[in-house]
Coordinates of C-alpha atoms and ligand atoms in Angstrom, one line a residue:
M118 CA -0.2 11.9 12.3
A119 CA 0.9 10.2 9.0
L120 CA 0.1 10.4 5.4
V121 CA -1.2 6.8 4.0
V122 CA -2.0 5.9 0.2
Q123 CA -4.5 2.9 0.2
K124 CA -5.1 1.1 -2.9
Y125 CA -8.3 -1.1 -3.2
G126 CA -8.0 -4.0 -5.8
G127 CA -11.2 -5.0 -8.2
T128 CA -12.0 -8.2 -5.6
S129 CA -11.8 -5.6 -2.5
V130 CA -14.5 -3.5 -4.3
G131 CA -16.4 -6.5 -6.1
D132 CA -19.6 -5.3 -4.8
V133 CA -21.4 -2.8 -2.5
E134 CA -20.8 -4.8 0.8
R135 CA -17.5 -5.2 0.0
I136 CA -17.2 -1.2 -1.2
R137 CA -18.9 -0.6 2.3
N138 CA -16.4 -2.5 4.0
V139 CA -13.4 -0.7 2.4
A140 CA -15.1 2.5 3.2
R141 CA -15.2 1.3 7.0
R142 CA -11.6 0.5 6.9
I143 CA -10.8 3.9 5.7
L144 CA -13.0 5.4 8.0
N145 CA -10.7 3.6 10.6
T146 CA -7.5 4.8 9.6
K147 CA -9.0 8.6 9.7
N148 CA -10.5 8.4 12.6
Q149 CA -6.9 7.1 14.3
G150 CA -5.8 10.9 12.9
H151 CA -4.1 10.1 9.7
E152 CA -4.7 11.8 6.3
V153 CA -6.1 9.0 4.1
V154 CA -5.6 9.1 -0.4
V155 CA -7.4 6.2 -1.7
V156 CA -6.8 4.7 -5.1
V157 CA -9.3 2.1 -6.3
S158 CA -9.5 -0.5 -9.5
A159 CA -12.6 -1.1 -11.5
M160 CA -15.1 -3.9 -9.8
A161 CA -13.8 -7.3 -10.6
G162 CA -13.8 -8.6 -13.8
E163 CA -15.4 -5.0 -15.1
T164 CA -12.5 -4.3 -17.2
D165 CA -12.6 -7.7 -19.0
K166 CA -16.2 -6.8 -19.5
L167 CA -15.5 -3.8 -21.4
I168 CA -12.7 -5.1 -23.6
R169 CA -14.4 -8.2 -24.5
L170 CA -17.3 -5.4 -25.5
A171 CA -15.1 -3.6 -28.0
Q172 CA -13.7 -6.9 -29.4
Q173 CA -17.1 -7.9 -30.0
V174 CA -17.1 -4.7 -32.5
I175 CA -13.8 -5.5 -34.0
P176 CA -10.7 -7.7 -32.9
S177 CA -8.4 -5.1 -32.7
P178 CA -10.2 -1.8 -31.7
D179 CA -8.5 1.7 -31.9
E180 CA -6.2 2.1 -29.0
R181 CA -7.4 5.6 -28.1
E182 CA -10.6 4.8 -27.6
M183 CA -10.2 1.7 -25.9
D184 CA -8.3 3.9 -23.2
V185 CA -11.9 5.7 -23.0
L186 CA -13.8 2.8 -23.0
I187 CA -11.7 0.9 -20.4
S188 CA -10.9 3.8 -17.9
T189 CA -14.5 4.0 -17.0
G190 CA -14.7 1.0 -14.7
E191 CA -12.7 2.8 -12.2
Q192 CA -15.0 5.6 -12.7
V193 CA -17.9 3.3 -11.0
S194 CA -15.7 2.4 -8.3
I195 CA -14.4 5.6 -7.0
A196 CA -18.0 7.2 -7.0
L197 CA -19.9 4.4 -5.1
L198 CA -16.8 4.6 -2.5
A199 CA -17.2 8.0 -2.2
I200 CA -20.8 7.8 -1.7
A201 CA -20.5 4.9 0.8
L202 CA -17.9 6.9 3.0
K203 CA -20.4 10.3 2.7
A204 CA -23.4 7.6 3.9
M205 CA -21.0 7.1 6.8
G206 CA -20.6 10.9 7.7
A207 CA -17.0 11.4 5.9
D208 CA -16.1 14.3 4.3
A209 CA -14.8 12.4 0.8
K210 CA -14.4 13.4 -2.7
S211 CA -13.4 11.6 -5.9
Y212 CA -11.2 12.3 -8.9
L213 CA -10.4 10.8 -12.1
G214 CA -7.2 11.1 -13.4
F215 CA -7.3 14.1 -15.5
Q216 CA -9.1 16.3 -12.8
I217 CA -5.5 15.8 -10.2
K218 CA -3.6 15.9 -13.5
I219 CA -1.8 12.4 -13.5
A220 CA -0.1 13.7 -16.7
T221 CA 1.5 10.4 -18.7
D222 CA 2.9 9.8 -22.5
S223 CA 0.7 9.1 -25.0
A224 CA 1.3 5.5 -25.2
F225 CA -2.3 4.0 -25.3
G226 CA -3.1 1.0 -22.8
K227 CA 0.6 1.2 -21.6
A228 CA 1.3 5.0 -20.5
R229 CA 3.6 5.9 -18.5
I230 CA 3.1 8.5 -15.6
A231 CA 5.4 11.4 -16.3
G232 CA 3.8 13.5 -13.3
I233 CA 1.6 14.3 -11.0
E234 CA 0.0 17.9 -9.7
S235 CA -0.5 17.4 -6.0
E236 CA -1.8 20.6 -4.8
K237 CA -5.3 19.8 -5.4
V238 CA -5.2 16.5 -3.6
L239 CA -3.0 18.6 -0.4
N240 CA -5.4 21.3 -0.3
D241 CA -8.5 18.6 0.1
L242 CA -6.0 16.9 2.6
K243 CA -5.7 20.0 4.8
N244 CA -9.2 20.5 4.6
G245 CA -10.1 17.0 6.5
R246 CA -11.5 15.3 3.5
I247 CA -10.6 11.8 2.1
V248 CA -9.2 11.9 -1.5
V249 CA -10.6 8.9 -3.3
V250 CA -8.6 9.0 -6.8
A251 CA -9.5 6.5 -9.9
G252 CA -6.2 4.3 -10.6
F253 CA -4.9 2.9 -13.6
Q254 CA -5.7 6.2 -15.7
G255 CA -3.8 9.3 -16.6
V256 CA -4.0 12.3 -19.3
D257 CA -1.8 13.1 -21.9
E258 CA -0.4 16.4 -23.0
S259 CA -3.1 16.7 -25.8
D260 CA -6.0 15.9 -23.3
N261 CA -6.4 12.4 -24.3
I262 CA -7.4 9.6 -21.7
T263 CA -4.7 7.3 -21.5
T264 CA -4.6 4.0 -19.2
L265 CA -1.5 2.3 -17.2
G266 CA -1.6 -1.3 -18.5
R267 CA -3.3 -4.3 -16.5
G268 CA -2.9 -3.9 -12.8
G269 CA -2.1 -0.2 -13.2
S270 CA -4.0 1.0 -10.3
D271 CA -0.9 -0.5 -8.0
T272 CA 1.1 2.2 -10.1
T273 CA -1.3 4.9 -9.5
A274 CA -1.0 4.5 -6.1
V275 CA 2.7 4.4 -5.6
A276 CA 3.3 7.4 -7.9
I277 CA 0.6 9.4 -5.9
A278 CA 2.6 7.9 -2.8
A279 CA 5.7 9.4 -3.9
A280 CA 4.3 12.5 -5.3
L281 CA 2.6 13.5 -2.1
K282 CA 5.8 12.1 0.1
A283 CA 3.3 9.4 2.1
D284 CA 4.8 7.9 5.0
V285 CA 3.2 4.4 3.2
C286 CA 2.0 3.0 0.7
E287 CA -0.8 0.1 1.8
I288 CA -1.8 -2.0 -1.4
Y289 CA -4.9 -3.9 0.1
T290 CA -5.7 -7.2 -2.4
D291 CA -6.8 -10.4 -2.3
V292 CA -4.4 -12.5 -0.8
E293 CA -2.2 -11.7 2.6
G294 CA 0.9 -10.7 1.0
V295 CA 3.4 -11.8 -1.5
Y296 CA 4.0 -15.4 -1.3
T297 CA 7.1 -17.4 -2.1
T298 CA 4.5 -18.5 -5.1
D299 CA 0.8 -17.7 -6.0
P300 CA -0.9 -18.9 -3.3
N301 CA -4.2 -19.7 -5.1
I302 CA -1.9 -22.5 -6.7
C303 CA 0.3 -23.7 -4.2
P304 CA -1.5 -24.4 -0.9
K305 CA 2.1 -24.8 0.7
A306 CA 2.9 -21.1 -0.5
R307 CA 4.2 -18.8 2.1
K308 CA 4.0 -15.5 3.0
L309 CA 7.1 -13.3 2.8
S310 CA 7.6 -10.8 5.8
K311 CA 9.6 -8.8 3.5
I312 CA 11.2 -8.6 0.4
S313 CA 13.6 -6.5 -1.5
Y314 CA 12.4 -3.5 -4.4
D315 CA 14.8 -6.2 -6.7
E316 CA 13.1 -9.3 -6.0
M317 CA 9.4 -8.1 -6.1
L318 CA 10.9 -6.2 -9.3
E319 CA 11.8 -9.8 -11.1
M320 CA 8.8 -11.6 -9.3
A321 CA 6.3 -8.8 -10.9
S322 CA 8.2 -9.0 -14.3
L323 CA 8.3 -12.9 -14.3
G324 CA 4.6 -12.8 -13.7
A325 CA 3.7 -12.5 -9.9
K326 CA 0.7 -10.5 -10.6
V327 CA 0.1 -9.3 -7.4
L328 CA 2.0 -5.7 -8.0
Q329 CA 2.3 -4.0 -11.3
I330 CA 6.2 -4.0 -12.3
R331 CA 5.5 -0.5 -12.9
S332 CA 4.8 0.2 -9.4
V333 CA 7.2 -1.2 -7.8
E334 CA 10.2 0.5 -10.6
F335 CA 8.4 3.7 -8.8
A336 CA 8.8 2.9 -5.3
K337 CA 12.4 1.3 -5.9
K338 CA 12.9 4.9 -7.6
Y339 CA 11.3 7.2 -4.6
D340 CA 11.8 4.8 -2.0
V341 CA 7.8 4.9 -1.3
P342 CA 7.9 1.4 1.3
I343 CA 5.1 -0.8 0.0
H344 CA 2.8 -2.7 2.4
V345 CA 0.9 -5.5 0.4
R346 CA -2.1 -6.9 2.7
S347 CA -5.6 -8.1 2.2
S348 CA -8.6 -6.4 2.4
F349 CA -10.6 -8.9 4.3
N350 CA -8.4 -9.1 7.4
D351 CA -6.2 -7.0 10.2
N352 CA -3.3 -9.5 9.3
P353 CA 0.3 -7.6 8.6
G354 CA 1.2 -8.3 5.1
T355 CA 4.4 -8.1 3.1
I356 CA 6.8 -5.1 3.1
V357 CA 8.4 -4.4 0.4
C358 CA 11.7 -2.3 0.7
K359 CA 15.2 -1.5 0.0
E360 CA 17.4 -4.9 0.5
D361 CA 18.9 -5.7 3.8
K362 CA 21.4 -7.7 5.4
E363 CA 19.0 -10.7 6.1
M364 CA 17.5 -10.9 2.6
E365 CA 20.9 -11.2 0.9
R366 CA 21.3 -14.8 2.5
V367 CA 18.3 -16.1 0.8
V368 CA 19.0 -18.2 -2.3
V369 CA 15.7 -18.7 -3.9
S370 CA 12.7 -16.6 -2.5
G371 CA 10.0 -17.2 -4.9
V372 CA 8.5 -19.0 -7.8
T373 CA 6.6 -17.3 -10.6
Y374 CA 5.1 -18.4 -13.8
N375 CA 3.4 -16.5 -16.4
K376 CA 1.4 -17.9 -19.7
N377 CA 1.2 -15.0 -21.2
E378 CA 3.8 -15.5 -23.9
A379 CA 4.3 -17.5 -26.9
K380 CA 7.0 -19.1 -28.8
I381 CA 7.9 -18.5 -32.5
E382 CA 10.7 -20.8 -34.2
V383 CA 12.2 -19.8 -37.5
M384 CA 13.7 -23.2 -38.9
R385 CA 17.0 -23.5 -41.0
V386 CA 18.2 -19.9 -41.1
P387 CA 21.7 -19.4 -43.1
D388 CA 24.1 -19.6 -40.3
V389 CA 25.9 -16.0 -40.9
P390 CA 26.8 -13.2 -39.5
G391 CA 23.9 -10.1 -39.5
M392 CA 20.8 -13.2 -39.7
A393 CA 19.9 -12.5 -35.9
A394 CA 19.7 -8.6 -36.7
K395 CA 17.6 -9.3 -40.3
I396 CA 15.4 -11.5 -37.9
F397 CA 14.9 -9.4 -34.8
K398 CA 15.0 -5.4 -36.0
P399 CA 11.9 -5.6 -37.8
I400 CA 10.3 -7.0 -34.5
A401 CA 12.0 -4.6 -32.6
D402 CA 10.6 -1.5 -34.8
A403 CA 7.3 -2.8 -34.3
N404 CA 7.5 -2.1 -30.7
I405 CA 7.7 -5.9 -29.9
V406 CA 9.0 -6.8 -26.6
V407 CA 11.1 -10.5 -27.3
D408 CA 11.7 -12.1 -24.3
M409 CA 13.7 -15.6 -24.6
I410 CA 15.6 -16.0 -27.4
I411 CA 17.9 -19.3 -28.4
Q412 CA 19.7 -20.8 -31.3
T413 CA 20.5 -23.9 -32.2
S414 CA 22.1 -26.0 -35.2
S415 CA 19.7 -27.0 -37.5
T416 CA 19.2 -30.2 -39.2
E417 CA 20.4 -28.5 -42.5
K418 CA 24.0 -28.0 -42.9
G419 CA 25.4 -24.5 -42.4
C420 CA 21.8 -23.6 -41.0
A421 CA 20.3 -22.5 -37.4
D422 CA 17.4 -22.6 -36.0
V423 CA 16.0 -19.5 -34.0
A424 CA 13.0 -19.9 -31.5
F425 CA 12.2 -16.6 -29.0
T426 CA 9.4 -15.8 -27.3
V427 CA 6.9 -13.0 -27.4
P428 CA 3.9 -11.9 -25.3
K429 CA 0.7 -13.5 -26.8
S430 CA -0.9 -10.3 -27.6
D431 CA 1.6 -9.4 -30.1
F432 CA 1.9 -13.3 -31.3
T433 CA -0.3 -12.6 -34.4
K434 CA 1.5 -9.5 -35.3
T435 CA 5.3 -11.1 -34.7
L436 CA 3.9 -13.8 -36.5
Q437 CA 3.4 -12.0 -39.9
I438 CA 6.3 -10.1 -39.4
V439 CA 8.4 -12.9 -39.2
K440 CA 6.5 -14.8 -42.2
E441 CA 7.6 -11.2 -44.2
I442 CA 11.1 -11.7 -43.6
I443 CA 11.7 -15.4 -44.0
K444 CA 10.5 -14.6 -47.8
G445 CA 13.8 -12.6 -47.8
F446 CA 15.8 -15.7 -47.3
G447 CA 13.8 -18.5 -49.9
G448 CA 10.6 -19.1 -47.7
K449 CA 11.6 -21.6 -45.4
E450 CA 9.7 -23.0 -42.4
V451 CA 8.5 -21.2 -39.0
K452 CA 6.7 -23.4 -36.5
F453 CA 5.1 -22.1 -33.4
N454 CA 3.3 -22.9 -30.0
E455 CA 1.1 -20.8 -27.7
D456 CA 0.9 -23.3 -25.2
I457 CA 3.7 -22.7 -23.4
A458 CA 4.3 -21.5 -19.9
K459 CA 7.4 -19.8 -18.4
V460 CA 8.3 -20.9 -14.9
S461 CA 11.3 -19.5 -13.0
I462 CA 12.8 -19.0 -9.7
V463 CA 13.9 -15.8 -8.0
G464 CA 16.4 -14.7 -5.5
V465 CA 18.8 -12.4 -4.4
G466 CA 21.2 -14.8 -2.6
M467 CA 21.8 -16.8 -6.2
R468 CA 24.5 -14.5 -7.1
S469 CA 26.9 -16.9 -5.1
H470 CA 25.4 -20.1 -5.7
S471 CA 26.5 -22.3 -8.7
N472 CA 24.2 -25.3 -8.3
V473 CA 21.1 -23.8 -8.3
A474 CA 20.3 -24.2 -11.7
T475 CA 21.0 -28.0 -11.3
Q476 CA 18.6 -28.0 -8.8
M477 CA 15.7 -26.7 -10.8
F478 CA 16.2 -28.7 -13.8
S479 CA 16.4 -32.1 -11.7
A480 CA 13.1 -31.5 -9.9
L481 CA 11.5 -30.3 -13.4
A482 CA 12.9 -33.8 -14.7
E483 CA 11.9 -35.6 -11.7
E484 CA 8.1 -34.5 -12.9
G485 CA 8.7 -35.6 -16.4
I486 CA 8.8 -32.1 -17.4
N487 CA 10.6 -31.4 -20.5
I488 CA 12.3 -28.2 -20.6
Q489 CA 12.2 -26.4 -24.4
M490 CA 13.9 -22.8 -23.3
I491 CA 16.1 -21.7 -20.3
S492 CA 17.5 -18.0 -19.6
T493 CA 19.2 -16.8 -16.6
S494 CA 20.1 -13.5 -15.0
E495 CA 22.1 -13.0 -11.6
I496 CA 18.7 -13.5 -9.7
K497 CA 16.5 -15.6 -11.5
I498 CA 16.5 -18.6 -13.7
S499 CA 13.6 -19.3 -16.5
C500 CA 12.7 -22.3 -18.1
I501 CA 9.6 -22.6 -20.6
I502 CA 7.7 -25.4 -20.5
D503 CA 4.4 -27.1 -22.0
S504 CA 1.8 -24.8 -19.9
K505 CA -0.1 -27.7 -19.2
Y506 CA 2.3 -28.8 -16.5
T507 CA 2.4 -25.4 -15.2
E508 CA 0.9 -25.9 -11.8
L509 CA 2.8 -28.9 -11.0
A510 CA 6.0 -27.5 -12.3
V511 CA 5.4 -24.4 -9.6
R512 CA 4.8 -26.6 -6.9
A513 CA 7.3 -29.1 -7.7
L514 CA 10.2 -25.9 -7.6
H515 CA 8.5 -24.7 -4.4
D516 CA 9.2 -27.9 -2.7
A517 CA 12.6 -29.0 -4.1
F518 CA 13.9 -25.4 -2.5
G519 CA 11.9 -25.7 0.9
L520 CA 10.2 -22.8 0.3
D521 CA 7.3 -23.7 2.5
K522 CA 10.0 -23.5 5.3
P523 CA 11.7 -20.6 6.8
P524 CA 14.2 -19.2 4.3
M525 CA 17.3 -21.3 3.2
T526 CA 20.6 -19.7 4.1
E527 CA 24.1 -19.7 3.0
E528 CA 26.5 -22.5 4.8
K529 CA 28.7 -20.4 6.8
Ligands
ADP29 P1 -5.9 -6.9 -7.2 O1 -7.1 -7.4 -8.0 O2 -6.2 -6.5 -5.6 O3 -5.5 -6.1 -7.6 P2 -4.7 -9.3 -8.6 O4 -5.6 -10.2 -9.2 O5 -4.1 -8.0 -9.6 O6 -5.6 -8.3 -7.0 O7 -3.4 -9.4 -7.7 C1 -3.6 -10.6 -6.6 C2 -3.2 -12.1 -7.2 O8 -2.2 -12.1 -7.3 C3 -3.7 -13.3 -6.1 O9 -4.8 -13.0 -5.7 C4 -2.5 -14.1 -6.5 O10 -3.5 -15.2 -7.3 C5 -1.8 -13.6 -7.3 N1 -0.3 -13.9 -7.1 C6 0.8 -14.7 -8.0 N2 1.7 -14.3 -7.5 C7 1.6 -14.1 -6.3 C8 2.3 -14.1 -5.0 N3 3.9 -14.6 -5.3 N4 2.0 -13.6 -3.9 C9 0.9 -13.4 -3.6 N5 -0.2 -13.4 -4.7 C10 0.2 -13.5 -6.1
LIG30 N1 -8.7 -2.2 -13.6 C1 -7.6 -2.8 -14.2 C2 -7.1 -3.9 -14.5 O1 -8.1 -4.9 -14.7 C3 -6.6 -2.1 -13.3 C4 -6.1 -2.7 -12.1 O2 -6.9 -3.1 -11.6 O3 -5.2 -2.3 -11.6 O4 -6.3 -4.1 -15.1
MG31 MG1 -3.8 -6.1 -9.6

């Protein structure tokens, strides 16, 4: 007998027939003698719909009330799933985040889980019950409802698996696992049988939304194995686990893209010590995370141009801040571009290979794609390009690194 946490995403519970299908899967697992805790997302499109509704009232709605609103999608799906399970003769019970005390901090819209009281759930399991938990939500110290950021049900599932010391956390979604790139834009994408926590962290942080980044952080910290698989068939998916020898030999394991960033360029900044701090401190103080930064010499003597990217959701706020800052040095020009995309290649084996970057730049050049910014780390290289070339770039990079075939390995 194993303790299994299963998470079903929005598409998997997108309509009543799919909810029945999910209930059958859960019962199958239960009938094999396992204890099952299920985490569900809101039905597909529901969270977006709720956000649009609030934005019709006011473009930037109050953050506390937003969480009260957008957490409701999950309440609908847990109730429907528990109803379906009971209709099939199972003993099931649904819970909202606050009822099993998924305690979080108070960062509305991007709260972090601080702890989970597992007693109630363990008690239900002992009594043979299937426990159905609302994903994406928690409660802070003052009993405010919080949400964990888009895609947050993955994190609820892994955190519960960690708290209950579950044997496995299964993430059921609309694709068969983690692929070398998004299978919905690259038909040649290949399913990976295994991926390390570190690579998955990079892939998730660079745009692969198949797992929310915090869920992978949790899994790594508490050593929870994740099995990402399809809710529509029984094919084995992808195991996300600790790095092993086999994985180390892969040079590039994936290609990702992110269209959710915007670029801001501050032109003709005096090239003197302290300028970067002057620009970026007020941005950091506003809790805005800057991603890439490049500084180049300006057309004006003694000056530099500073370009950087921020999440699109923080773009308007950042632009206002920057316009204020530059008044301090004489009101020079600010340029911006929201039509950018970040394409990245990821791989732990990159550490020991010197020509990967050149290969990436050549592949983009061959398609006539201009690189606007570059950033690198030990295990990834990212380029900012015009967003209209995203799909072309992803496919070109996927081909250039031969990702449709079994892994590239080190030459011995
Ligand atoms: P769910 O609603 O089940 O949480 P998501 O839409 O959040 O599902 O995540 C699944 C989607 O992630 C897929 O439909 C796919 O388009 C996208 N995706 C992006 N990159 C990858 C990747 N490398 N492997 C698999 N899926 C990916
Ligand atoms: N329903 C939430 C969202 O759409 C959480 C999730 O699906 O994981 O982001
Ligand atoms: Mg998701």
